[in-house]
Short mmCIF file of C-alpha atoms in Angstrom, two decimals:
data_model
loop_
_atom_site.label_atom_id
_atom_site.label_comp_id
_atom_site.label_asym_id
_atom_site.label_seq_id
_atom_site.Cartn_x
_atom_site.Cartn_y
_atom_site.Cartn_z
CA MET A 1 23.61 8.99 -8.96
CA ALA A 2 26.14 8.32 -6.34
CA ALA A 3 28.82 9.18 -8.89
CA THR A 4 27.77 12.86 -8.93
CA HIS A 5 26.40 13.07 -5.36
CA ARG A 6 28.88 11.91 -2.72
CA PRO A 7 26.82 10.16 0.01
CA VAL A 8 26.16 10.46 3.70
CA LEU A 9 26.67 6.87 4.72
CA VAL A 10 24.27 5.34 7.26
CA VAL A 11 26.11 2.48 8.92
CA ASP A 12 23.63 -0.12 9.83
CA PHE A 13 24.17 -1.91 13.14
CA GLY A 14 21.01 -3.97 12.69
CA ALA A 15 18.56 -1.18 13.42
CA GLN A 16 14.93 -1.38 12.32
CA TYR A 17 15.26 2.30 11.49
CA ALA A 18 18.40 2.33 9.35
CA GLN A 19 16.49 2.88 6.10
CA LEU A 20 14.36 5.56 7.90
CA ILE A 21 17.46 7.50 8.86
CA ALA A 22 18.57 7.43 5.18
CA ARG A 23 15.07 8.72 4.20
CA ARG A 24 15.23 11.55 6.64
CA VAL A 25 18.58 12.59 5.37
CA ARG A 26 17.17 12.55 1.81
CA GLU A 27 14.26 14.68 3.07
CA ALA A 28 16.90 17.26 4.11
CA GLN A 29 17.92 17.14 0.38
CA VAL A 30 21.22 15.40 1.09
CA TYR A 31 22.08 12.12 -0.70
CA SER A 32 22.41 9.06 1.59
CA GLU A 33 23.13 5.38 1.38
CA VAL A 34 22.82 2.51 3.91
CA VAL A 35 25.92 0.37 4.34
CA PRO A 36 26.57 -2.70 6.65
CA SER A 37 28.52 -2.29 9.77
CA THR A 38 30.92 -5.02 8.51
CA MET A 39 32.52 -2.49 6.12
CA THR A 40 36.07 -1.52 7.08
CA VAL A 41 37.16 2.04 7.39
CA ALA A 42 39.00 1.75 4.09
CA GLU A 43 35.82 0.56 2.37
CA LEU A 44 33.82 3.43 3.88
CA LEU A 45 36.38 5.91 2.69
CA ALA A 46 36.38 4.40 -0.77
CA LYS A 47 32.82 5.76 -1.10
CA GLU A 48 34.09 9.25 -0.43
CA PRO A 49 31.39 10.02 2.17
CA LEU A 50 30.57 13.58 3.06
CA ALA A 51 29.47 12.47 6.50
CA ILE A 52 28.73 9.24 8.43
CA ILE A 53 25.73 8.34 10.68
CA LEU A 54 26.04 5.33 12.99
CA SER A 55 22.62 3.76 13.40
CA GLY A 56 20.99 2.13 16.35
CA GLY A 57 20.91 -1.60 16.83
CA PRO A 58 19.64 -4.36 19.12
CA SER A 59 22.94 -5.34 20.71
CA SER A 60 24.76 -4.28 23.88
CA VAL A 61 28.22 -2.97 23.19
CA TYR A 62 29.50 -5.46 25.77
CA ALA A 63 27.73 -8.54 24.21
CA PRO A 64 29.97 -11.15 22.67
CA GLY A 65 30.18 -10.57 18.90
CA ALA A 66 28.47 -7.16 19.12
CA PRO A 67 29.46 -4.88 16.23
CA GLN A 68 32.10 -2.35 17.06
CA VAL A 69 33.29 0.90 15.63
CA ASP A 70 36.95 1.15 14.55
CA PRO A 71 38.48 4.14 16.41
CA GLU A 72 40.35 4.87 13.18
CA LEU A 73 37.12 6.17 11.72
CA PHE A 74 37.22 9.19 14.02
CA ALA A 75 40.72 10.15 12.89
CA THR A 76 39.62 10.61 9.32
CA GLY A 77 38.05 14.01 9.83
CA ILE A 78 34.69 12.87 8.38
CA PRO A 79 31.77 14.42 10.28
CA THR A 80 30.07 11.57 12.20
CA LEU A 81 26.80 11.32 14.19
CA GLY A 82 26.09 8.37 16.48
CA ILE A 83 22.40 7.38 17.23
CA CYS A 84 21.42 5.09 20.06
CA TYR A 85 23.64 1.97 19.76
CA GLY A 86 25.86 3.95 17.36
CA PHE A 87 26.16 6.65 20.04
CA GLN A 88 27.25 4.14 22.61
CA ALA A 89 29.71 2.34 20.25
CA MET A 90 31.15 5.72 19.37
CA ALA A 91 31.51 6.70 23.02
CA GLN A 92 33.27 3.43 23.79
CA ALA A 93 35.65 3.62 20.73
CA LEU A 94 36.64 7.14 21.75
CA GLY A 95 37.47 6.19 25.34
CA GLY A 96 34.20 7.10 27.07
CA GLU A 97 32.25 4.81 29.39
CA VAL A 98 29.15 2.83 28.62
CA ALA A 99 27.46 1.10 31.61
CA ARG A 100 24.33 -0.61 32.63
CA THR A 101 22.77 2.03 34.90
CA GLY A 102 19.63 0.00 35.65
CA LEU A 103 17.62 2.90 34.18
CA SER A 104 16.43 1.59 30.86
CA GLU A 105 14.31 3.90 28.78
CA PHE A 106 11.77 2.87 26.17
CA GLY A 107 9.31 5.15 24.39
CA ARG A 108 8.63 8.78 24.90
CA THR A 109 11.18 10.39 27.25
CA PRO A 110 11.79 14.07 28.18
CA LEU A 111 15.29 15.32 27.10
CA THR A 112 16.86 18.06 29.23
CA MET A 113 19.38 20.35 27.50
CA CYS A 114 22.56 21.32 29.24
CA ASP A 115 23.34 25.07 29.36
CA VAL A 116 26.58 24.75 27.44
CA GLY A 117 25.61 25.70 23.90
CA SER A 118 25.18 23.15 21.24
CA THR A 119 25.39 22.80 17.45
CA VAL A 120 23.26 19.71 16.95
CA LEU A 121 20.62 20.69 19.61
CA ALA A 122 20.68 24.41 18.98
CA GLY A 123 17.52 26.28 19.50
CA LEU A 124 15.50 23.31 20.70
CA PRO A 125 13.13 23.57 23.67
CA SER A 126 13.91 21.92 27.00
CA PRO A 127 12.59 19.57 28.02
CA LEU A 128 12.07 17.99 24.62
CA PRO A 129 10.01 14.83 24.10
CA VAL A 130 12.17 12.25 22.30
CA TRP A 131 11.92 8.51 21.54
CA MET A 132 14.25 6.26 23.53
CA SER A 133 15.03 2.54 23.26
CA HIS A 134 18.08 1.58 25.29
CA GLY A 135 19.23 -0.50 28.22
CA ASP A 136 22.91 0.57 28.43
CA SER A 137 23.79 4.23 28.80
CA VAL A 138 26.80 6.45 28.24
CA ALA A 139 28.00 7.13 31.78
CA ARG A 140 31.04 9.23 30.84
CA ALA A 141 31.63 11.17 27.65
CA PRO A 142 35.05 10.77 25.88
CA GLU A 143 37.71 13.28 26.70
CA GLY A 144 37.23 16.67 25.07
CA PHE A 145 33.49 16.11 24.38
CA THR A 146 30.81 18.38 25.77
CA VAL A 147 27.73 16.76 27.30
CA THR A 148 24.79 18.64 25.69
CA ALA A 149 21.73 16.79 27.08
CA THR A 150 20.66 14.35 29.76
CA THR A 151 17.60 12.28 30.76
CA HIS A 152 16.59 10.50 33.93
CA GLY A 153 18.00 7.19 32.62
CA ALA A 154 20.95 8.46 30.53
CA PRO A 155 23.42 10.79 32.31
CA VAL A 156 24.93 11.52 28.92
CA ALA A 157 22.08 11.58 26.48
CA ALA A 158 23.99 13.68 23.86
CA PHE A 159 27.48 14.93 23.29
CA GLU A 160 29.51 16.67 20.67
CA HIS A 161 33.05 17.79 19.78
CA VAL A 162 32.56 20.65 17.38
CA ASP A 163 36.19 21.03 16.32
CA ARG A 164 36.39 17.34 15.36
CA ARG A 165 32.82 17.49 13.88
CA LEU A 166 31.76 14.53 15.98
CA ALA A 167 28.34 14.24 17.77
CA GLY A 168 26.10 11.62 19.19
CA VAL A 169 22.52 11.31 20.68
CA GLN A 170 20.99 8.46 22.68
CA PHE A 171 17.49 9.02 21.27
CA HIS A 172 16.11 8.32 17.77
CA PRO A 173 15.73 11.63 15.89
CA GLU A 174 14.61 9.77 12.76
CA VAL A 175 11.30 8.63 14.18
CA LEU A 176 8.25 10.89 14.25
CA HIS A 177 7.77 10.33 17.94
CA SER A 178 10.90 12.45 18.59
CA GLU A 179 9.71 16.03 18.34
CA GLN A 180 12.14 18.22 16.43
CA GLY A 181 14.01 15.09 15.31
CA GLN A 182 14.37 16.35 11.73
CA ARG A 183 15.87 19.63 13.03
CA VAL A 184 18.45 17.62 14.93
CA LEU A 185 19.50 15.79 11.81
CA GLU A 186 19.56 18.99 9.84
CA HIS A 187 21.69 20.72 12.41
CA PHE A 188 24.15 17.85 12.00
CA LEU A 189 24.07 17.94 8.23
CA TYR A 190 24.03 21.65 7.65
CA ASP A 191 25.86 23.08 10.70
CA LEU A 192 28.27 20.49 11.93
CA ALA A 193 29.06 18.75 8.63
CA ASP A 194 28.60 21.95 6.60
CA LEU A 195 26.65 20.16 3.78
CA GLN A 196 24.44 21.80 1.16
CA PRO A 197 20.88 20.67 0.16
CA THR A 198 21.58 19.63 -3.41
CA TRP A 199 19.67 16.39 -3.63
CA THR A 200 16.53 17.57 -5.48
CA ALA A 201 14.13 16.05 -8.03
CA SER A 202 15.60 18.19 -10.77
CA SER A 203 19.15 17.16 -9.92
CA ILE A 204 18.10 13.46 -9.85
CA VAL A 205 16.56 13.76 -13.34
CA ASP A 206 19.63 15.49 -14.76
CA ASP A 207 21.96 12.89 -13.22
CA GLN A 208 19.87 9.97 -14.37
CA VAL A 209 19.42 11.17 -17.89
CA GLU A 210 23.18 11.52 -18.21
CA ALA A 211 23.78 8.08 -16.71
CA ILE A 212 21.15 6.40 -18.95
CA ARG A 213 22.63 7.91 -22.09
CA ALA A 214 26.06 6.75 -21.01
CA GLN A 215 24.85 3.19 -20.41
CA VAL A 216 22.41 2.88 -23.37
CA GLY A 217 23.96 4.94 -26.16
CA ASP A 218 21.88 4.54 -29.27
CA LYS A 219 20.58 1.04 -28.51
CA GLN A 220 16.90 -0.09 -28.25
CA VAL A 221 15.19 -0.35 -24.84
CA LEU A 222 12.09 -2.18 -23.74
CA CYS A 223 9.89 -1.50 -20.70
CA ALA A 224 6.90 -3.34 -19.29
CA LEU A 225 4.55 -0.55 -18.26
CA SER A 226 2.01 -1.45 -15.61
CA GLY A 227 0.40 1.89 -14.99
CA GLY A 228 1.90 2.09 -11.45
CA VAL A 229 4.13 4.91 -10.40
CA ASP A 230 7.44 3.01 -10.37
CA SER A 231 7.28 1.71 -13.97
CA ALA A 232 5.74 5.01 -15.18
CA VAL A 233 8.56 7.17 -13.68
CA ALA A 234 11.24 4.69 -14.72
CA ALA A 235 9.99 4.76 -18.31
CA ALA A 236 9.63 8.51 -18.42
CA LEU A 237 13.19 8.91 -17.20
CA VAL A 238 14.48 6.63 -19.89
CA HIS A 239 12.40 8.26 -22.49
CA ARG A 240 13.84 11.61 -21.51
CA ALA A 241 17.27 10.18 -22.17
CA VAL A 242 16.74 8.07 -25.26
CA GLY A 243 13.51 9.14 -26.88
CA ASP A 244 12.03 6.81 -29.45
CA ASN A 245 14.63 4.20 -28.80
CA LEU A 246 12.40 3.23 -25.95
CA THR A 247 9.24 1.07 -26.49
CA CYS A 248 6.83 0.47 -23.65
CA VAL A 249 4.59 -2.60 -23.58
CA PHE A 250 1.30 -2.36 -21.64
CA VAL A 251 -0.49 -5.72 -21.19
CA ASP A 252 -4.19 -5.37 -20.43
CA HIS A 253 -5.06 -8.64 -18.74
CA GLY A 254 -8.64 -7.62 -18.07
CA LEU A 255 -7.97 -7.36 -14.40
CA LEU A 256 -7.39 -3.67 -14.20
CA ARG A 257 -9.52 -1.09 -12.36
CA LYS A 258 -11.93 1.14 -14.20
CA GLY A 259 -10.19 3.66 -16.50
CA GLU A 260 -6.65 2.42 -15.91
CA ARG A 261 -5.90 1.29 -19.49
CA GLU A 262 -7.36 4.58 -20.82
CA GLN A 263 -5.21 6.60 -18.33
CA VAL A 264 -2.06 4.94 -19.67
CA GLU A 265 -3.03 5.17 -23.36
CA ARG A 266 -4.32 8.70 -23.22
CA ASP A 267 -2.87 10.61 -20.30
CA TYR A 268 0.59 8.97 -19.96
CA VAL A 269 1.30 9.08 -23.73
CA ALA A 270 0.09 12.63 -23.95
CA ALA A 271 2.39 13.65 -21.06
CA THR A 272 5.47 11.86 -22.24
CA GLY A 273 5.09 11.25 -26.03
CA ILE A 274 6.29 7.70 -25.32
CA ARG A 275 5.99 4.94 -27.88
CA LEU A 276 3.47 2.50 -26.47
CA LYS A 277 2.46 -1.02 -27.59
CA VAL A 278 -0.83 -2.11 -25.99
CA VAL A 279 -1.64 -5.83 -25.94
CA ASP A 280 -5.30 -6.76 -25.07
CA ALA A 281 -5.14 -10.22 -23.58
CA THR A 282 -8.40 -10.13 -21.70
CA GLU A 283 -9.92 -13.18 -23.28
CA LEU A 284 -6.83 -15.30 -22.80
CA PHE A 285 -6.54 -14.45 -19.12
CA LEU A 286 -10.23 -14.86 -18.29
CA SER A 287 -10.42 -18.18 -20.09
CA GLU A 288 -7.41 -19.58 -18.24
CA LEU A 289 -8.76 -18.27 -14.85
CA ALA A 290 -12.16 -19.81 -15.34
CA GLY A 291 -12.96 -21.86 -12.23
CA VAL A 292 -9.72 -20.98 -10.42
CA SER A 293 -10.50 -19.90 -6.89
CA ASP A 294 -7.28 -20.73 -4.93
CA PRO A 295 -5.40 -17.41 -4.58
CA GLU A 296 -1.93 -18.96 -5.14
CA ASP A 297 -3.27 -20.76 -8.28
CA LYS A 298 -4.54 -17.39 -9.54
CA ARG A 299 -1.24 -15.73 -9.03
CA LYS A 300 0.66 -18.51 -10.79
CA THR A 301 -1.73 -18.59 -13.74
CA ILE A 302 -1.57 -14.76 -14.18
CA GLY A 303 2.17 -14.75 -13.92
CA ARG A 304 2.60 -17.55 -16.38
CA LEU A 305 0.21 -15.90 -18.86
CA PHE A 306 1.87 -12.43 -18.50
CA ILE A 307 5.25 -13.99 -19.38
CA ARG A 308 3.74 -15.60 -22.49
CA VAL A 309 2.14 -12.38 -23.62
CA PHE A 310 5.13 -10.22 -22.86
CA GLU A 311 7.35 -12.69 -24.61
CA GLN A 312 5.35 -12.37 -27.79
CA ALA A 313 5.22 -8.55 -27.44
CA ALA A 314 9.02 -8.44 -27.12
CA ARG A 315 9.38 -10.47 -30.32
CA ASP A 316 7.00 -8.09 -32.10
CA VAL A 317 8.97 -5.03 -30.94
CA VAL A 318 12.22 -6.66 -32.15
CA ALA A 319 10.64 -7.20 -35.51
CA GLU A 320 9.32 -3.67 -35.73
CA VAL A 321 12.62 -1.96 -34.76
CA GLY A 322 14.50 -4.20 -37.23
CA GLY A 323 17.30 -5.15 -35.02
CA SER A 324 17.65 -6.20 -31.39
CA VAL A 325 16.48 -4.90 -28.03
CA ASP A 326 19.48 -4.66 -25.77
CA PHE A 327 18.15 -3.14 -22.54
CA LEU A 328 15.12 -3.73 -20.26
CA VAL A 329 13.86 -1.08 -17.93
CA GLN A 330 13.11 -2.22 -14.34
CA GLY A 331 11.59 -0.02 -11.58
CA THR A 332 13.81 -1.32 -8.79
CA LEU A 333 13.68 1.02 -5.79
CA TYR A 334 16.36 1.61 -3.10
CA PRO A 335 14.55 -0.48 -0.39
CA ASP A 336 14.67 -3.47 -2.77
CA VAL A 337 18.40 -3.01 -3.17
CA VAL A 338 19.06 -2.75 0.59
CA GLU A 339 16.77 -5.67 1.53
CA SER A 340 18.43 -7.94 -1.03
CA GLY A 341 21.88 -7.31 0.48
CA GLY A 342 22.94 -4.37 -1.54
CA GLY A 343 21.93 -5.59 -4.99
CA THR A 344 25.45 -6.20 -6.12
CA GLY A 345 24.62 -8.94 -8.64
CA ALA A 346 25.71 -8.85 -12.27
CA ALA A 347 24.32 -5.99 -14.33
CA ASN A 348 23.69 -8.16 -17.41
CA ILE A 349 21.05 -10.87 -16.96
CA LYS A 350 19.13 -13.19 -19.26
CA SER A 351 15.73 -11.66 -19.72
CA HIS A 352 13.87 -14.65 -18.25
CA HIS A 353 15.48 -13.95 -14.90
CA ASN A 354 13.53 -10.75 -14.82
CA VAL A 355 10.23 -11.19 -16.56
CA GLY A 356 10.31 -14.97 -16.96
CA GLY A 357 10.61 -17.04 -20.17
CA LEU A 358 11.53 -14.61 -22.82
CA PRO A 359 13.45 -16.19 -25.79
CA ASP A 360 16.80 -17.54 -24.84
CA ASP A 361 18.45 -15.48 -27.61
CA LEU A 362 17.30 -12.23 -26.12
CA GLU A 363 19.69 -10.98 -23.53
CA PHE A 364 19.00 -7.66 -21.84
CA ALA A 365 21.07 -5.46 -19.64
CA LEU A 366 18.99 -3.89 -16.90
CA VAL A 367 18.35 -0.17 -16.81
CA GLU A 368 17.30 0.80 -13.30
CA PRO A 369 16.96 4.52 -12.98
CA LEU A 370 15.13 4.41 -9.68
CA ARG A 371 17.67 2.20 -7.94
CA ALA A 372 18.77 4.88 -5.56
CA LEU A 373 15.40 6.22 -4.70
CA PHE A 374 12.69 5.78 -2.01
CA LYS A 375 9.04 5.84 -3.01
CA ASP A 376 8.46 9.42 -2.00
CA GLU A 377 11.43 10.52 -4.10
CA VAL A 378 10.11 8.52 -7.09
CA ARG A 379 6.87 10.58 -6.82
CA GLN A 380 8.74 13.80 -6.70
CA VAL A 381 10.76 12.87 -9.82
CA GLY A 382 7.53 11.95 -11.53
CA LEU A 383 6.16 15.46 -10.78
CA GLU A 384 9.33 16.92 -12.08
CA LEU A 385 8.87 14.95 -15.35
CA GLY A 386 5.39 16.23 -15.72
CA LEU A 387 3.49 12.97 -15.23
CA PRO A 388 -0.25 13.09 -14.51
CA ASP A 389 -1.14 13.50 -10.78
CA ALA A 390 -3.53 10.55 -10.88
CA MET A 391 -0.59 8.29 -11.93
CA ILE A 392 1.91 9.87 -9.47
CA TRP A 393 -0.37 9.44 -6.47
CA ARG A 394 -1.87 6.09 -7.56
CA HIS A 395 -2.12 3.71 -4.64
CA PRO A 396 0.03 0.56 -4.91
CA PHE A 397 -1.85 -2.01 -7.01
CA PRO A 398 -0.96 -5.74 -7.14
CA GLY A 399 0.33 -7.16 -10.41
CA PRO A 400 -2.46 -9.88 -10.49
CA GLY A 401 -4.93 -6.93 -10.35
CA LEU A 402 -8.53 -7.36 -9.25
CA ALA A 403 -8.24 -11.14 -9.43
CA ILE A 404 -6.83 -11.27 -5.93
CA ARG A 405 -9.46 -8.93 -4.68
CA ILE A 406 -12.17 -11.38 -5.63
CA VAL A 407 -12.51 -14.12 -2.98
CA GLY A 408 -13.59 -16.94 -5.29
CA ALA A 409 -13.28 -17.58 -8.98
CA VAL A 410 -12.77 -14.77 -11.43
CA ASP A 411 -15.08 -14.08 -14.32
CA ALA A 412 -16.16 -10.98 -16.33
CA GLU A 413 -19.37 -10.45 -14.27
CA ARG A 414 -17.63 -10.54 -10.95
CA LEU A 415 -14.87 -8.23 -12.33
CA ALA A 416 -17.53 -5.72 -13.46
CA ILE A 417 -19.16 -5.72 -10.04
CA LEU A 418 -15.85 -5.12 -8.22
CA ARG A 419 -14.64 -2.58 -10.82
CA GLU A 420 -17.70 -0.39 -10.26
CA ALA A 421 -17.51 -0.63 -6.41
CA ASP A 422 -13.83 0.18 -6.56
CA ALA A 423 -14.43 3.17 -8.80
CA ILE A 424 -16.96 4.58 -6.32
CA VAL A 425 -14.44 4.23 -3.43
CA ARG A 426 -11.76 6.06 -5.42
CA GLU A 427 -14.13 8.90 -6.44
CA GLU A 428 -15.28 9.44 -2.89
CA THR A 429 -11.81 9.37 -1.22
CA THR A 430 -10.48 11.67 -3.95
CA ALA A 431 -13.46 14.08 -3.38
CA ALA A 432 -12.75 14.00 0.32
CA GLY A 433 -9.09 14.85 -0.26
CA LEU A 434 -7.84 11.82 1.52
CA ASP A 435 -6.03 10.05 -1.33
CA ARG A 436 -2.59 10.96 0.04
CA ASP A 437 -3.46 10.04 3.59
CA ILE A 438 -4.20 6.49 2.64
CA TRP A 439 -1.39 4.17 1.54
CA GLN A 440 -3.67 1.65 -0.15
CA PHE A 441 -7.45 1.05 -0.33
CA PRO A 442 -8.30 -2.46 -1.60
CA VAL A 443 -12.01 -3.18 -2.16
CA VAL A 444 -12.69 -6.93 -1.82
CA LEU A 445 -15.61 -8.75 -3.32
CA LEU A 446 -16.70 -11.86 -1.38
CA ALA A 447 -17.91 -13.58 -4.57
CA ASP A 448 -18.70 -16.90 -2.95
CA VAL A 449 -20.65 -15.34 -0.14
CA ARG A 450 -24.25 -14.13 -0.27
CA SER A 451 -26.24 -12.18 2.31
CA VAL A 452 -29.99 -11.29 2.58
CA GLY A 453 -30.93 -7.70 2.03
CA VAL A 454 -33.77 -5.56 0.83
CA HIS A 455 -34.13 -3.09 -2.07
CA GLY A 456 -37.42 -1.16 -1.87
CA ASP A 457 -39.97 -3.70 -1.04
CA GLY A 458 -38.11 -6.67 -2.47
CA ARG A 459 -35.73 -9.22 -0.88
CA THR A 460 -32.23 -9.41 -2.29
CA TYR A 461 -29.55 -12.03 -2.03
CA GLY A 462 -26.39 -10.23 -2.91
CA HIS A 463 -22.68 -10.11 -2.41
CA PRO A 464 -20.85 -8.27 0.40
CA VAL A 465 -17.83 -6.10 -0.33
CA VAL A 466 -15.06 -5.30 2.18
CA LEU A 467 -13.41 -1.89 2.41
CA ARG A 468 -9.68 -2.24 3.43
CA PRO A 469 -8.12 1.31 3.78
CA VAL A 470 -4.68 1.16 5.33
CA SER A 471 -2.04 3.64 6.33
CA SER A 472 1.63 2.82 6.10
CA GLU A 473 5.09 4.19 5.23
CA ASP A 474 6.56 1.09 3.55
CA ALA A 475 3.85 -1.67 3.62
CA MET A 476 6.02 -3.82 5.91
CA THR A 477 3.52 -2.86 8.65
CA ALA A 478 0.17 -1.14 8.34
CA ASP A 479 -2.77 0.10 10.33
CA TRP A 480 -6.34 0.55 9.20
CA SER A 481 -7.14 4.16 8.21
CA ARG A 482 -9.60 5.92 10.55
CA LEU A 483 -11.86 7.34 7.80
CA PRO A 484 -14.70 9.87 8.64
CA TYR A 485 -18.00 8.20 9.33
CA ASP A 486 -19.78 10.44 6.81
CA LEU A 487 -17.34 9.33 4.06
CA LEU A 488 -17.91 5.64 4.90
CA ALA A 489 -21.61 6.29 4.83
CA ARG A 490 -21.48 7.92 1.40
CA ILE A 491 -19.39 5.02 0.03
CA SER A 492 -21.77 2.41 1.42
CA THR A 493 -24.87 4.21 0.13
CA ARG A 494 -23.46 4.70 -3.33
CA ILE A 495 -22.17 1.17 -3.71
CA THR A 496 -25.48 -0.46 -2.56
CA ASN A 497 -27.46 1.92 -4.76
CA GLU A 498 -25.37 1.86 -7.87
CA VAL A 499 -23.97 -1.68 -7.84
CA ARG A 500 -27.17 -3.71 -7.59
CA GLU A 501 -25.40 -7.03 -7.10
CA VAL A 502 -23.91 -5.76 -3.75
CA ASN A 503 -26.20 -5.37 -0.78
CA ARG A 504 -23.79 -5.12 2.14
CA VAL A 505 -20.52 -3.05 2.75
CA THR A 506 -18.22 -3.96 5.54
CA LEU A 507 -15.02 -2.42 6.88
CA ASP A 508 -11.82 -4.40 7.64
CA ILE A 509 -10.14 -2.85 10.77
CA THR A 510 -7.28 -5.38 11.12
CA SER A 511 -3.71 -4.12 11.33
CA LYS A 512 -0.69 -5.69 9.64
CA PRO A 513 0.33 -7.88 11.38
CA PRO A 514 -1.64 -10.01 11.90
CA GLY A 515 -3.58 -9.40 8.72
CA THR A 516 -2.03 -8.66 5.31
CA ILE A 517 -2.98 -5.75 3.30
CA GLU A 518 -4.52 -7.74 0.45
CA TRP A 519 -7.00 -10.53 1.30
CA GLU A 520 -5.49 -13.01 -1.12
#
């Protein structure tokens, strides 16, 4: 994708928000990439950037070993925006003054505009609530720069040099707490850098189809389809490019939610026309999981069995196509690439490095059509490809499935109980129109716990279930979703009425950290 869309580079100075800046630039329909601050100016220029954004970071510009900005960068003519630490490093490199004023600012802060006219802050109200996080401040702007905003703790809270297409802000426009922050970024991108919003779902599809065809040619491709949005969109993109040269393998391990296999077999195939091989391995998985209650043992057992089943399915596909399968589709997303240090490993890998344990004589080259995308972009591409809404907006679901949402050993009866309770939760949240407000909604069966209850005039001794709705942007942190009481009441009533083995419904209101999203 980067080959046809020159990037806006986000130079990461160790900020917790570097990826978020890149996402906000993408939301303005401009392609962006995160790069480390250790890159030289020559290395930055080699990427042919349309603009550069210098991120925040935890350091003081005066601290020993603190990352610096090479002044040569500002002689290249590339439009550049400094944010927080990047703003201070920019000011220092250009001959301005950064000082400890003793007036640190953290959190919501009123920003006062200077009556000088501004490109980056044009049309914004004053005072403007923004999000600050700094100890040092820019005390004097570099020569030729206009100070465009100030705060109580930052005498120079924003500056710009329109002719040189350079600007900086002390606050964090990328976070939602900064009101009008997206407008600030868009003013920089559209007005100062003069960029066009060409990064769209349709352009991504066109670019990737072309790139996949160039990589794959007329060779055979294999994809492990899980039913989740990442693998579904990756497979649909590859299918758009190579047609029947793609075979998808869907392994039903018996740990799926109600209707998920049918959704893949019926709706996904109908929407894409994809060639699908379904392997029903329910009996194998349940027999191997019998009596296994330790969550780590569950995960290892399921992973080992999945490898075995997929290995055989791959052999079957090879026999059916009468040749070899040369490529394996993987739904790698851009955050995975960034967090693994850029993902610059070899393109060709032995298949067992990816899915574990495939035959040694099968070597795949990875096809990663989502490698440049964030999760929200993946969903937009899926919509562009015509995938079913239920699949596009499906909540993240763990590979081991319902097995790790049963606290205790897994068997067919317990799976049936949880499957019905989970289906009720999904039906009710969908009916309430809250699916897209919730990141993930695990329903947990406490299989080894019993509680006393009453049904009619009779005493019951049933299982409790735990509702775990969470809100998040990236699953690194999460908070419990504040669902309406009437919705929770309907869910509880339906579960205890319709799933007779359950007589108590509880709500998990723990954030992450300290709790994880899944219980096991």
